[in-house]
Every structure is written in C-alpha cells, then in structure tokens.
XYZ file of C-alpha atoms in Angstrom:
691
model
C -36.325 -0.246 -0.517
C -35.905 3.551 -0.534
C -33.341 4.792 1.870
C -34.962 8.246 2.169
C -38.211 9.508 3.430
C -39.599 13.079 3.190
C -37.809 15.198 5.881
C -40.074 16.929 8.338
C -40.358 20.613 8.485
C -38.645 20.563 11.838
C -35.683 18.685 10.443
C -33.212 20.199 12.831
C -33.429 20.536 16.517
C -33.356 23.964 18.247
C -34.395 27.371 16.812
C -33.105 28.498 13.428
C -30.145 30.892 14.209
C -29.874 34.388 12.779
C -27.358 35.286 10.208
C -24.775 36.539 12.740
C -24.914 33.306 14.786
C -24.840 31.226 11.705
C -22.007 33.069 10.118
C -19.945 32.961 13.238
C -20.439 29.179 13.649
C -19.889 28.517 9.884
C -16.487 30.413 9.905
C -15.360 28.675 13.071
C -16.391 25.141 11.863
C -16.100 25.475 8.131
C -13.452 22.720 7.559
C -15.556 20.180 9.637
C -18.738 21.070 7.744
C -17.145 20.825 4.349
C -15.422 17.498 5.191
C -18.850 16.122 6.358
C -20.494 17.210 2.990
C -17.547 15.838 0.957
C -17.727 12.360 2.585
C -21.519 12.313 2.227
C -21.549 13.272 -1.433
C -21.553 10.553 -3.955
C -17.982 9.495 -5.124
C -19.454 9.242 -8.677
C -19.200 13.027 -8.878
C -15.480 12.786 -9.135
C -13.172 14.452 -6.796
C -13.107 17.866 -8.553
C -17.006 18.110 -8.483
C -17.151 16.745 -4.916
C -14.852 19.405 -3.702
C -16.627 22.266 -5.272
C -20.131 20.857 -4.384
C -19.009 20.345 -0.870
C -17.981 23.977 -0.438
C -21.085 25.210 -2.259
C -23.267 23.080 -0.027
C -21.850 24.531 3.173
C -21.826 28.127 1.863
C -25.429 27.848 0.703
C -26.587 27.158 4.258
C -25.813 30.753 5.404
C -28.486 32.459 3.286
C -31.044 30.069 4.688
C -30.222 31.476 8.164
C -31.495 34.817 7.146
C -34.990 33.426 7.384
C -34.811 33.388 11.190
C -37.974 34.177 12.958
C -37.373 37.572 14.572
C -40.609 37.312 16.652
C -39.155 34.380 18.562
C -35.873 36.071 19.364
C -35.057 38.929 21.802
C -33.221 41.716 19.892
C -29.532 41.431 20.484
C -29.789 37.881 21.826
C -27.299 35.339 20.379
C -27.607 31.594 20.298
C -24.858 29.409 21.805
C -22.283 28.629 19.144
C -22.851 24.965 19.671
C -26.518 25.307 18.905
C -25.805 27.285 15.768
C -23.305 24.710 14.681
C -25.708 21.808 15.316
C -28.281 23.595 13.113
C -25.662 24.161 10.366
C -24.541 20.476 10.480
C -28.098 19.263 10.144
C -28.735 21.487 7.076
C -25.340 20.536 5.413
C -26.266 16.828 6.071
C -29.753 17.154 4.552
C -28.423 19.029 1.422
C -25.633 16.565 0.894
C -27.856 13.553 1.144
C -30.154 14.839 -1.648
C -27.386 14.425 -4.313
C -27.610 10.631 -4.265
C -31.243 9.936 -3.589
C -34.139 10.844 -5.772
C -36.485 13.603 -4.337
C -39.255 15.797 -5.619
C -37.795 18.636 -7.793
C -38.975 21.401 -5.355
C -37.200 19.826 -2.444
C -34.070 19.240 -4.463
C -34.007 22.927 -5.526
C -34.634 23.900 -1.958
C -31.884 21.821 -0.518
C -29.112 22.050 -3.200
C -27.093 25.228 -3.782
C -28.706 27.632 -6.302
C -25.504 29.706 -6.550
C -22.794 29.031 -9.170
C -20.117 29.741 -6.689
C -17.473 28.665 -5.982
C -16.485 28.548 -9.558
C -13.184 27.347 -11.001
C -12.188 27.609 -14.670
C -9.127 26.096 -16.245
C -8.161 24.065 -13.171
C -9.082 20.898 -11.459
C -9.116 20.619 -7.669
C -8.732 17.474 -5.630
C -7.436 16.437 -2.186
C -3.818 15.188 -1.821
C -3.526 11.477 -2.614
C -2.965 9.207 0.238
C -1.487 5.697 0.470
C -2.940 2.239 -0.061
C -4.851 2.313 3.179
C -6.595 5.551 2.261
C -7.260 4.163 -1.229
C -8.847 1.022 0.170
C -11.105 3.016 2.463
C -12.155 5.343 -0.423
C -13.058 2.263 -2.381
C -15.091 0.794 0.510
C -16.916 4.181 0.875
C -17.897 4.091 -2.724
C -19.669 0.658 -2.217
C -22.140 1.999 0.362
C -24.951 4.571 0.202
C -24.905 8.250 1.267
C -26.580 7.675 4.720
C -23.937 5.143 5.708
C -21.129 7.481 4.630
C -22.716 10.318 6.563
C -23.221 8.040 9.684
C -19.539 7.038 9.501
C -18.418 10.724 9.410
C -20.772 11.675 12.253
C -19.676 8.705 14.378
C -15.787 8.790 13.857
C -15.194 12.501 13.007
C -17.854 14.240 15.018
C -17.721 11.689 17.866
C -21.534 11.524 18.125
C -23.262 8.502 19.744
C -25.341 5.927 17.805
C -28.501 7.476 19.162
C -27.526 10.981 18.064
C -26.449 9.852 14.625
C -29.738 7.914 14.097
C -31.739 11.049 15.302
C -29.873 13.283 12.864
C -30.369 10.854 9.889
C -34.027 10.500 10.763
C -34.376 14.335 10.818
C -32.579 14.541 7.507
C -35.012 12.171 5.865
C -33.210 8.797 5.863
C -35.721 5.958 5.816
C -33.687 3.452 7.698
C -31.155 5.212 10.087
C -30.428 2.139 11.959
C -29.159 0.291 8.885
C -26.893 3.241 7.971
C -25.417 3.157 11.438
C -24.808 -0.590 11.308
C -22.955 -0.193 7.924
C -20.930 2.732 9.407
C -19.847 0.497 12.300
C -18.598 -2.105 9.823
C -16.694 0.558 8.003
C -15.301 1.943 11.219
C -13.550 -1.392 11.726
C -11.704 -0.942 8.329
C -7.954 -1.424 8.512
C -8.052 -2.689 12.166
C -10.199 0.094 13.422
C -8.151 2.994 11.874
C -10.918 4.176 9.613
C -11.396 7.340 11.894
C -7.730 8.276 11.619
C -7.704 7.700 7.854
C -10.706 9.955 7.404
C -8.854 12.731 9.060
C -6.004 12.570 6.563
C -5.528 14.919 3.598
C -6.995 12.221 1.238
C -10.543 13.177 2.663
C -9.826 16.941 3.335
C -11.558 19.087 0.599
C -10.084 22.284 2.291
C -6.513 21.216 1.450
C -6.482 20.646 -2.235
C -4.041 20.320 -5.084
C -4.595 21.900 -8.509
C -4.061 20.572 -12.017
C -4.830 21.981 -15.442
C -7.791 20.753 -17.267
C -7.443 18.805 -20.615
C -5.064 21.029 -22.481
C -5.420 19.052 -25.666
C -9.141 19.569 -26.034
C -8.787 23.201 -25.072
C -6.237 23.696 -27.877
C -8.405 21.814 -30.368
C -11.525 23.839 -29.580
C -9.617 27.036 -29.871
C -8.851 26.244 -33.555
C -12.554 25.907 -34.366
C -13.334 29.487 -33.144
C -12.962 32.738 -35.184
C -9.369 33.489 -36.160
C -8.762 36.559 -34.065
C -10.725 35.455 -31.002
C -9.318 31.978 -31.352
C -5.693 33.115 -31.306
C -6.305 35.517 -28.391
C -8.047 32.806 -26.312
C -5.536 30.132 -27.123
C -2.715 32.468 -26.207
C -4.347 33.180 -22.919
C -5.030 29.635 -22.004
C -1.575 28.340 -22.909
C 0.133 31.334 -21.235
C -1.684 30.511 -18.025
C -1.733 26.797 -17.766
C 0.636 25.043 -20.158
C 3.907 23.759 -18.516
C 7.120 25.386 -19.996
C 8.490 22.066 -21.142
C 5.363 21.146 -23.000
C 5.231 17.736 -21.355
C 1.501 17.595 -21.656
C 1.156 18.312 -25.339
C 0.527 14.689 -26.351
C -0.413 11.532 -24.661
C 2.307 8.869 -24.335
C 2.293 6.259 -26.986
C 1.200 2.924 -25.758
C -1.151 4.422 -23.170
C -4.263 3.106 -24.835
C -2.851 -0.466 -25.022
C -2.396 -0.295 -21.368
C -5.879 0.925 -20.466
C -7.179 -2.688 -20.346
C -4.510 -3.592 -17.734
C -5.010 -0.637 -15.388
C -8.536 0.621 -16.032
C -9.391 3.390 -18.579
C -6.974 6.229 -18.225
C -8.019 9.472 -19.938
C -5.678 11.375 -21.936
C -5.606 14.397 -19.683
C -5.273 12.238 -16.530
C -2.418 10.180 -18.027
C -0.660 13.391 -19.121
C -0.940 14.729 -15.527
C 0.343 11.408 -14.082
C 3.453 11.573 -16.354
C 4.197 15.227 -15.809
C 7.633 15.456 -14.002
C 6.461 18.887 -12.508
C 3.687 17.075 -10.529
C 5.797 14.280 -9.025
C 5.085 13.852 -5.305
C 8.043 14.557 -2.989
C 7.893 13.794 0.731
C 9.518 16.316 3.311
C 12.857 15.091 4.476
C 11.729 14.390 8.120
C 8.092 13.257 7.516
C 9.020 9.734 8.414
C 9.848 10.748 12.007
C 6.419 12.452 12.494
C 3.974 9.838 11.227
C 2.649 6.433 12.360
C 3.024 5.168 8.793
C 6.586 4.038 8.042
C 6.772 2.827 4.497
C 7.775 4.090 0.982
C 5.361 6.900 1.184
C 7.455 8.862 3.593
C 10.792 8.364 1.667
C 12.194 11.772 0.600
C 13.504 12.366 -2.869
C 17.292 11.839 -2.843
C 20.076 11.721 -5.376
C 22.053 14.215 -7.402
C 19.454 14.467 -10.232
C 16.162 15.094 -8.374
C 16.038 18.371 -10.207
C 16.817 17.061 -13.671
C 13.426 17.587 -15.385
C 14.668 16.083 -18.666
C 15.729 12.706 -16.978
C 12.474 12.585 -14.943
C 10.499 13.238 -17.992
C 12.291 10.486 -19.886
C 11.669 7.985 -17.083
C 7.975 8.921 -16.876
C 7.480 8.711 -20.584
C 9.033 5.198 -20.761
C 6.869 4.126 -17.961
C 3.837 5.450 -19.831
C 4.748 3.512 -23.106
C 8.003 1.554 -23.173
C 9.448 0.970 -26.596
C 10.423 -2.371 -28.095
C 13.984 -1.861 -27.151
C 13.412 -1.074 -23.509
C 14.117 -4.058 -21.200
C 10.988 -4.483 -19.114
C 10.833 -6.805 -15.999
C 8.228 -7.318 -13.372
C 8.071 -9.517 -10.213
C 5.204 -12.067 -10.259
C 1.771 -10.558 -9.811
C 3.013 -6.958 -10.605
C 1.282 -4.862 -13.348
C 3.275 -2.661 -15.724
C 0.489 -0.181 -16.680
C 1.060 3.540 -16.420
C 0.338 5.315 -13.191
C -3.154 6.799 -12.590
C -1.810 9.736 -10.636
C 1.500 11.441 -10.226
C 3.879 8.997 -8.350
C 6.234 9.777 -5.696
C 9.967 10.448 -6.534
C 12.341 8.453 -4.327
C 15.638 8.757 -6.089
C 17.274 10.215 -9.185
C 21.070 10.042 -9.635
C 24.040 8.515 -11.474
C 25.350 5.225 -10.207
C 27.914 2.812 -11.870
C 27.518 4.276 -15.348
C 23.762 4.592 -15.316
C 21.244 7.215 -14.555
C 18.662 5.763 -12.171
C 15.181 6.961 -11.147
C 13.080 5.234 -8.469
C 9.354 5.914 -8.360
C 6.458 4.705 -6.161
C 2.826 4.948 -6.970
C 1.396 3.572 -3.713
C 1.326 0.016 -4.934
C 4.496 -0.499 -6.993
C 8.190 0.368 -6.970
C 9.381 1.244 -10.527
C 13.145 1.533 -11.349
C 14.097 3.280 -14.596
C 17.818 3.108 -15.758
C 19.532 4.570 -18.778
C 23.098 4.691 -19.791
C 24.841 7.923 -18.695
C 27.220 8.426 -21.579
C 26.426 9.378 -25.197
C 22.743 9.793 -24.820
C 20.645 10.397 -27.875
C 18.139 13.287 -27.652
C 14.524 12.554 -27.374
C 12.879 12.358 -30.767
C 10.377 15.092 -31.422
C 6.786 13.848 -31.507
C 4.401 14.913 -34.229
C 0.980 15.700 -32.701
C -1.671 13.282 -33.767
C -5.433 14.143 -34.299
C -7.623 12.782 -31.580
C -9.089 10.227 -33.947
C -5.750 8.837 -35.070
C -4.790 5.422 -33.485
C -1.637 5.445 -31.312
C 0.928 2.728 -31.803
C 0.941 -0.015 -29.213
C 4.582 0.787 -28.271
C 6.259 4.192 -28.371
C 9.797 4.855 -29.520
C 12.695 4.215 -27.175
C 13.298 7.591 -25.438
C 17.086 7.305 -25.508
C 19.796 4.704 -25.785
C 23.473 4.585 -26.053
C 25.576 3.114 -28.969
C 26.655 -0.407 -28.695
C 23.325 -1.886 -27.799
C 23.002 -0.414 -24.222
C 19.325 0.445 -23.735
C 17.015 1.842 -20.980
C 15.421 -0.601 -18.601
C 12.331 -0.588 -16.584
C 11.729 -2.761 -13.424
C 8.492 -3.197 -11.616
C 8.024 -4.706 -8.141
C 5.038 -4.731 -5.811
C 5.314 -2.674 -2.604
C 1.875 -2.558 -1.149
C 1.609 -3.032 2.649
C 5.293 -2.452 3.071
C 6.531 -1.656 6.620
C 9.586 -0.711 8.648
C 11.604 -3.746 7.463
C 10.194 -4.517 3.997
C 10.493 -0.869 2.949
C 14.020 -0.391 4.465
C 16.002 -0.689 1.175
C 15.809 -0.722 -2.533
C 18.400 -1.972 -4.950
C 19.503 0.990 -7.200
C 22.419 -0.657 -8.989
C 23.738 -4.153 -9.720
C 27.234 -4.858 -10.949
C 29.527 -7.912 -10.875
C 30.733 -6.542 -7.505
C 27.204 -6.761 -6.026
C 24.149 -4.631 -5.420
C 24.104 -1.081 -4.022
C 21.002 -0.105 -2.034
C 19.197 2.953 -1.239
C 18.371 2.795 2.500
C 15.182 4.199 4.059
C 15.523 7.435 5.938
C 14.892 5.641 9.247
C 17.820 3.259 8.963
C 20.480 4.632 11.261
C 22.973 1.859 11.009
C 24.072 -0.764 8.472
C 26.419 -3.742 8.321
C 26.892 -6.925 6.399
C 27.415 -10.476 7.521
C 27.675 -13.952 6.063
C 24.801 -16.339 7.157
C 27.135 -19.354 6.511
C 29.576 -17.953 9.180
C 27.209 -17.332 12.179
C 30.203 -16.987 14.572
C 31.817 -14.158 12.493
C 30.913 -10.521 13.517
C 29.119 -8.296 11.189
C 31.209 -5.697 9.252
C 30.256 -2.049 8.888
C 28.739 -1.087 5.543
C 29.589 2.300 3.987
C 26.718 4.639 3.104
C 26.876 7.946 1.127
C 25.203 11.142 2.261
C 22.361 10.257 -0.085
C 21.798 6.943 1.694
C 23.353 4.648 -1.029
C 25.421 1.783 0.309
C 28.612 0.318 -0.961
C 28.277 -2.745 -3.003
C 26.897 -5.789 -1.066
C 28.077 -9.091 -2.702
C 25.142 -11.055 -4.184
C 24.447 -14.579 -2.936
C 25.471 -17.230 -5.450
C 22.564 -18.300 -7.745
C 24.277 -21.500 -8.837
C 27.210 -23.809 -8.205
C 28.551 -24.335 -4.644
C 26.885 -22.389 -1.894
C 29.963 -21.128 0.118
C 28.598 -17.753 1.424
C 25.345 -16.039 1.805
C 25.741 -12.207 2.441
C 22.952 -10.344 4.181
C 22.517 -6.733 5.361
C 22.081 -6.083 9.037
C 20.062 -2.830 9.416
C 19.269 -0.848 12.497
C 16.270 1.449 12.838
C 16.535 4.927 14.242
C 15.664 5.458 17.817
C 13.214 8.126 16.640
C 10.775 5.347 15.681
C 11.762 2.243 17.581
C 14.629 1.518 20.040
C 17.210 -1.245 19.615
C 15.616 -2.761 16.587
C 18.047 -4.523 14.162
C 16.975 -6.871 11.417
C 18.402 -8.824 8.348
C 17.449 -8.577 4.752
C 18.860 -10.497 1.838
C 19.057 -10.084 -1.829
C 16.795 -12.394 -3.953
C 17.255 -10.598 -7.189
C 14.477 -8.175 -6.811
C 14.278 -4.380 -6.107
C 13.321 -4.852 -2.444
C 15.393 -7.288 -0.376
C 13.479 -9.994 1.624
C 13.229 -9.761 5.424
C 14.607 -12.716 7.361
C 12.966 -13.746 10.654
C 13.122 -16.632 13.157
C 10.599 -18.369 15.385
C 12.201 -20.297 18.331
C 10.965 -23.781 19.293
C 8.149 -23.963 21.736
C 9.159 -23.963 25.442
C 7.511 -25.835 28.382
C 4.401 -23.774 29.271
C 5.607 -20.812 27.302
C 3.072 -18.825 25.278
C 2.935 -19.094 21.554
C 5.951 -17.366 20.030
C 5.664 -15.308 16.989
C 8.413 -14.501 14.411
C 11.248 -12.299 15.764
C 14.382 -10.795 14.212
C 16.952 -13.265 13.124
C 19.789 -11.461 14.903
C 20.272 -13.616 17.974
C 22.642 -16.666 18.359
C 20.058 -19.377 17.901
C 18.488 -17.555 14.866
C 21.853 -17.266 13.229
C 22.621 -20.896 13.842
C 19.272 -21.878 12.333
C 19.702 -19.819 9.195
C 23.281 -21.059 8.777
C 21.737 -24.451 8.071
C 18.952 -23.022 5.866
C 20.360 -20.165 3.898
C 21.360 -22.049 0.783
C 17.685 -23.092 0.379
C 16.923 -19.395 -0.340
C 18.350 -19.869 -3.965
C 15.091 -21.569 -5.007
C 13.171 -18.302 -4.135
C 15.029 -15.966 -6.422
C 12.767 -13.885 -8.612
C 9.517 -15.207 -7.084
C 8.274 -12.056 -5.520
C 9.241 -12.952 -1.949
C 8.487 -10.345 0.780
C 9.724 -12.083 3.933
C 11.051 -15.618 4.964
C 10.673 -17.061 8.405
C 12.492 -20.132 9.994
C 10.144 -21.764 12.485
C 11.659 -24.356 14.620
C 8.359 -26.004 15.325
C 9.709 -29.088 17.297
C 12.799 -30.625 18.836
C 13.289 -34.381 19.255
C 15.631 -36.670 21.057
C 16.739 -39.346 18.582
C 16.778 -43.102 19.456
C 20.028 -44.821 20.609
C 21.421 -41.652 21.984
C 21.591 -40.127 18.483
C 21.386 -36.589 19.840
C 18.817 -33.915 19.634
C 17.327 -32.892 16.242
C 15.291 -29.916 15.174
C 12.389 -29.746 12.826
C 12.232 -26.433 10.799
C 9.603 -25.125 8.525
C 10.851 -22.353 6.341
C 7.971 -20.162 5.073
C 8.388 -17.566 2.258
C 5.605 -14.998 2.058
C 5.187 -13.290 -1.322
C 3.995 -9.594 -1.914
C 0.956 -10.945 -3.883
C -0.167 -13.226 -0.950
C 0.457 -16.998 -1.446
C 3.144 -18.625 0.563
C 5.544 -21.457 0.075
C 7.044 -23.740 2.667
C 10.068 -26.096 2.934
C 10.196 -28.493 5.971
C 13.718 -29.667 7.068
C 14.872 -32.333 9.445
C 18.108 -30.924 11.052
C 19.958 -33.791 12.767
C 23.115 -33.067 14.963
C 26.119 -32.148 12.802
C 29.662 -31.246 13.713
C 29.618 -28.315 11.224
C 27.168 -25.610 12.045
C 26.448 -24.876 8.334
C 25.433 -28.504 7.451
C 22.209 -28.231 5.565
C 19.087 -30.148 6.931
C 17.280 -32.815 5.081
C 14.324 -31.576 3.135
C 11.391 -33.813 4.039
C 8.453 -31.890 2.555
C 7.521 -28.866 0.314
C 4.363 -27.137 -0.458
C 3.189 -24.163 -2.440
C 0.160 -21.847 -2.316
C -0.299 -22.817 1.326
C -1.071 -21.141 4.694
C 0.966 -23.608 6.637
C 3.644 -22.290 8.936
C 2.119 -18.897 8.893
C -0.233 -16.706 10.804
C -3.199 -18.526 9.495
C -1.639 -22.052 9.402
C -0.088 -22.558 12.791
C -0.455 -26.373 12.860
C 1.934 -28.748 11.060
C 2.915 -32.411 11.049
C 5.850 -33.862 9.068
C 7.795 -37.225 9.045
C 10.862 -38.819 7.606
C 13.004 -42.037 7.861
C 16.404 -41.959 9.793
C 19.126 -44.405 10.156
C 20.662 -44.731 13.574
C 24.432 -45.042 14.307
C 23.859 -48.842 14.626
C 22.364 -49.079 11.102
C 18.768 -49.523 12.151
C 15.999 -47.600 10.403
C 13.400 -45.547 12.223
C 10.287 -43.670 11.304
C 10.338 -40.173 12.790
C 7.534 -37.701 13.043
C 6.947 -34.323 14.712
C 4.120 -31.871 15.052
C 3.727 -28.269 16.365
C 2.860 -27.448 19.868
C -0.951 -28.165 19.687
C -0.448 -31.677 18.499
C -1.651 -34.122 21.219
C -1.409 -37.545 19.347
C 0.466 -38.771 16.329
C -0.592 -41.949 14.540
C 1.101 -43.898 11.695
C -0.597 -46.380 9.441
C 0.479 -48.378 6.383
C 3.731 -50.391 6.468
C 4.213 -48.991 10.046
C 1.497 -48.949 12.574
C 2.087 -47.001 15.712
C 0.721 -44.152 17.756
C 2.022 -41.845 20.585
C 0.344 -39.266 22.669
C 2.882 -36.626 22.160
C 4.324 -34.077 19.679
C 7.000 -36.439 18.415
C 7.097 -40.134 17.416
C 10.078 -42.442 16.791
C 9.513 -46.140 15.913
C 11.355 -48.950 14.243
C 10.396 -49.150 10.554
C 11.464 -50.808 7.291
C 13.580 -48.590 5.050
C 10.890 -48.706 2.267
C 7.137 -48.777 2.394
C 4.159 -46.363 2.346
C 3.269 -44.693 5.577
C 0.365 -42.368 6.360
C 0.819 -39.935 9.173
C -2.109 -38.157 11.019
C -2.405 -36.131 14.320
C -4.994 -34.913 16.735
C -4.974 -31.345 18.027
C -5.733 -29.761 21.317
C -9.024 -28.439 20.219
C -10.145 -31.859 18.855
C -9.438 -31.319 15.217
C -7.248 -33.672 12.915
C -4.205 -32.858 10.910
C -2.498 -34.689 8.054
C 1.248 -34.680 7.250
C 2.502 -31.931 4.969
C 3.867 -32.781 1.518
C-alpha cells in the first residue's frame, strides 16, 4: 500500500512568510531543520549525499518564501518567528519525504532542490561516528520508511504531540500518518527509551561533520588517461591538496579482499581511510567525566608513542591484512576483519620489550604488539593495477631476528560498562600481566581470593595508567592462590564504588560479583560487588573453579547463594551456590556447588551440576533446583535438594519418593539409585533439577 498521497495545496498551516521572516527563522533554526531533513532522507543515499542533500533541502526552502502574497500582508508587518519556523519545517519535511517515495515528476522537481549548491569536490563529508548504541539505532532507522523516521524526529527532537505529528505528516502527503507515528513510538523505546538522546548526538548531526578525501587511487588512475600536460597539472593539484604526506593511502592493504566476506564489502577507499593513522579517533582527556556513557569510547589515547605515526601505521596495516608470520588470536565469537571506519586509539607505548598499540572500533578491542629492538623496515609495496588480484595474506610488516614476530589479539567489547571497561591487559610476562586502567579508576589494589582475611595491597600505577605486574592465577597444578584487582571508581562518576576483576587470559579481565542468599521477607536481591566479607568468603570456596573459564570470552562471573540448608543430625548449615559466567557473545555457563561446613574457609564446594548455553542463575533465569547425596557424621546417606526463593514445593521420585512444601528437602536415601527432582513455583509453574 502506498505510504504517500498527493499533498494538498495548503500543505502547511498559516500564511506563507515573506523572505525576511523566512530568512530570520531559517538562520535561527538552521541546525534543527537540517537534522530533521537528514533523519528523514533515505539512508541508502549514503552519509555524504545525505549531508549535502539535507543542507540543500533546507536552503532551497528560502527561495520559495519569495512567492509570498503581498496582497495578504500589511507592508512592514512581520510574522511571529514561531509561525515562520513552522512553515519552514513543513516545507523541509515535504521535500525530504519526496526522496524515498515515487511522485509525479513535476511534484518532485517542485519539492527537491534545483540548485547544485552546496557543492563539495575532492572531499567526503559525514557526521562523527558514535558508539554501538548509535550504530544500532541507525540500523533500526534504515529498516523503516521515511514517514516513520520523520515522525520519530518530530516526536523526540521537536517535542510535538502525536496529534501534531499526524497533522504535519498528513499535510506533507503521507497516506497513513497513524502507522508512521506508531512505528516512531516503537523506535522511541529503542535502547531503553534513550532514542531521543541518541538522536541528539553527533552521529546524527549533519552540521558537525568530518572530512575525508575521495578515492585517491581512482583519481590518480583517471589522471593518467587525460592529456599529458593537463593530466600532469591536474594530478599535481589533486595530490598536493589531498594526499597524506606519508602516502599511507596509496594502495589497499593486502588481504582486505579476503576479509570482505567476513565483515561486509569494504571498498578500497573506505578501507584505506579506516587504516590511515592520521584519521584515528582520539577522545579528549576528560570526556569520561562529562558523559553518561562510561566505556571504551571515552578512553583517551595514552602512552609514550601516541604520536609515532610509523608504529600506528604498522599496527593498522597488520590489522588490515596480517601476514602468515603474525600470531593472530581472537576470543570466541570475535571477528578479525579490518575496521570499516577509523578506530579509536587507546594506547601506544613500549612495555616489557615490546611496542604495544591498543585500538577500539566500537565492537572490538585490538591489541597489536611487536618487538622493540632490531626492527626491520617496512617493505616497499609495488602499486598493483586495479584488476590485479591481491594475495590473501600480506607480508609481515616487521619482525625481529630470532623468530620474534608481531602479534594481533582481538576481543569483543560491545556493551561494556564502568566495570567491564575498567582495564585492559597491555603486557604479559612470567611475572604477571600489566593493565592499562580506565581514566575513571581512582584507586587500585590487589588481593588473593584464597586469603579472604588478608587485607588488599596497594598496586602501583604509572602516570599513563599502566599498573605494575599482577601475578596471573595458576592455570594448572595446585590452586594455591587467586590474585584479583580491587579497583575504585572516581567520585566524579560514582561514590564509594569498588569492584573486583580477575585475569582469565584475555585482554579484558572478568568482573566478579556476588548475590547473597534470600532473607526472610526481603526483596529479590541482585548481584552486588564482591568486596564484602560474605562475598569474599563465598569466592574463597569458588575461585579455583574459574580455571575452567580461561579463554572462553567471559565478561562477568557471579556467585549466587540461592539457598541455605540446615543439615540432618546437627550437621551444620550448608550453602547452595550457583556460579554463572556470562560471555561477551551472550551465552552463559553455570556451575552449581554444595558448600558444606568446613574448618578451612577455602575448602572447595562439591560440584553437583553443570550446564552450558543456559539462562539459569541469571537475569532471565531466576529459578533453579539442584540436588545431591550427602553422608552424615553417623555414616547415614541422605538425599538433599534446594531451590531458589520462588520454589514452594520439592518432590523426589524414583529410588526415593518424598515431597516437602519448602525450598529445601532432606530425606534418608540409598547411596545409589536414580532420583528425579521437580519443584513447583509461586506462580504455579514447574521446574526440573539442573544438570
């Protein structure tokens, strides 16, 4: 069904303003009008054409105002600025909508700009890139039609009511304004209702743009075809104006075409721009303190070699096409394709005999490292004709004698926050790992999870935010210590907030939390920082189980004490704990332990169940039931079971038949035999035992 109807001749309410009224309103509200046009225009135009078309659309409205009816106006009379702006907004809306919907040619010519201005030659314009939230919203906007995008802009940016938006869309020729408003309301709920705030960011501001050169390779090739004298003059002019001094855009990186299928088609010019060290994003030093978004996107560039263009160029070229001698690693679910736009520089410096560069592209952390001593210069590349195939892997940019080579590590970092973006490993040696701390970390210390009664020790940090070596937890053999970092956030973002992170062998350490057992009549308790006494005691009995999580892309691990149970024959009080590991890619993994009373606080619990790719023990799986057999001090065997707070009844069938209307069950049972456990929940649902 068509989404547009023919607009009426009276498409905008109120009288048409004169040129003076219109010009004054346009100058005053120019950014608002251009943003409205930009959001309404089809994303298929591309960001460069959308920016230029948005400006042209708004600027074209002013000549139309010259057609004002002088007979209906008193000489010298001026319309209120609000009336003039409302008329301009309606005209901009109508013109922008015509770019996506088919209309008769005479109406298209009447609505769209006839002028060739603004005109930009040799440069590409586009708004500054945002983060993952802005990217997700931009992708959502590209899936809806122009009326819905316009309705969203009018609702959340202009603050108009639903009735006013429907009226404007109807006047502009939209066939079903109500449907457009409904779609806009759905989009407004994007990212927990923050769509309005996201639309106000630089990602969607066509008045604050970045510039990049056009495809320099094609421009050079075309210049060779022209006449000799003219060709030389034009090529010299183009290259003098727009070619970077280091020539970093002369040739696409080898291996780029092989990566296209992994990360979408990346054009030669786009890839060259993304891998140009001069275009790296760099956050201001204090941006983290003046934004509601606390993640890697606000990390400033630090380190002693942030100005070393040659090092940054090597790091980007290796990312664009690592050679066969480059050691490449990636956490599960992390792509290794080149970036699609210039990434953000987080760190560049020398540490422990290696030059290290940390980059962030909004979704991934990329760590490049090369030996510091005896570097071999970059080999000169021979320009290839456009039709010549590129090798799947490029040459190793540089290496050191003796087998030392560059390395490239990838890790996911989307949806990071204050705790999961608090540190990144920049160096690993036999002494441990050194971390670059987030700019909002005001204090740092280390402690051993297997020594819960020992106070934390201060951790040294350089002026660039790099810590002293933190010993790595043992990956094999006896588990005699488990070092963690205790980090404290700056009071500029949150007061009295300390948290634990631990090394699981990946660039970003995992965040450790604790959920206490349910209290009588207390509300549901969510995960909290594992810095209190009970939390540390719980982790002392669980820490060694973290060894099974190394290298699996873990983002955070929570210890949930979901039940406490008094054991038969005065056997003491036990705790049932579900340890859940959440990964960056989404799936979770759980380990359920039965922790009986023990004289040593670090005695591990008994693992009674495991499960992978499950929502249990998390935000979307808050019910759990588990069981095990236990031998009392007198030698008798019992079947024990426990459920979370919403369990109202537990039933056992099989070799043991018993039931109890409570969250725990303890009944005499044979040592062997199959038993099936089930439970009833408060809301009437049923639950089976995990594992």
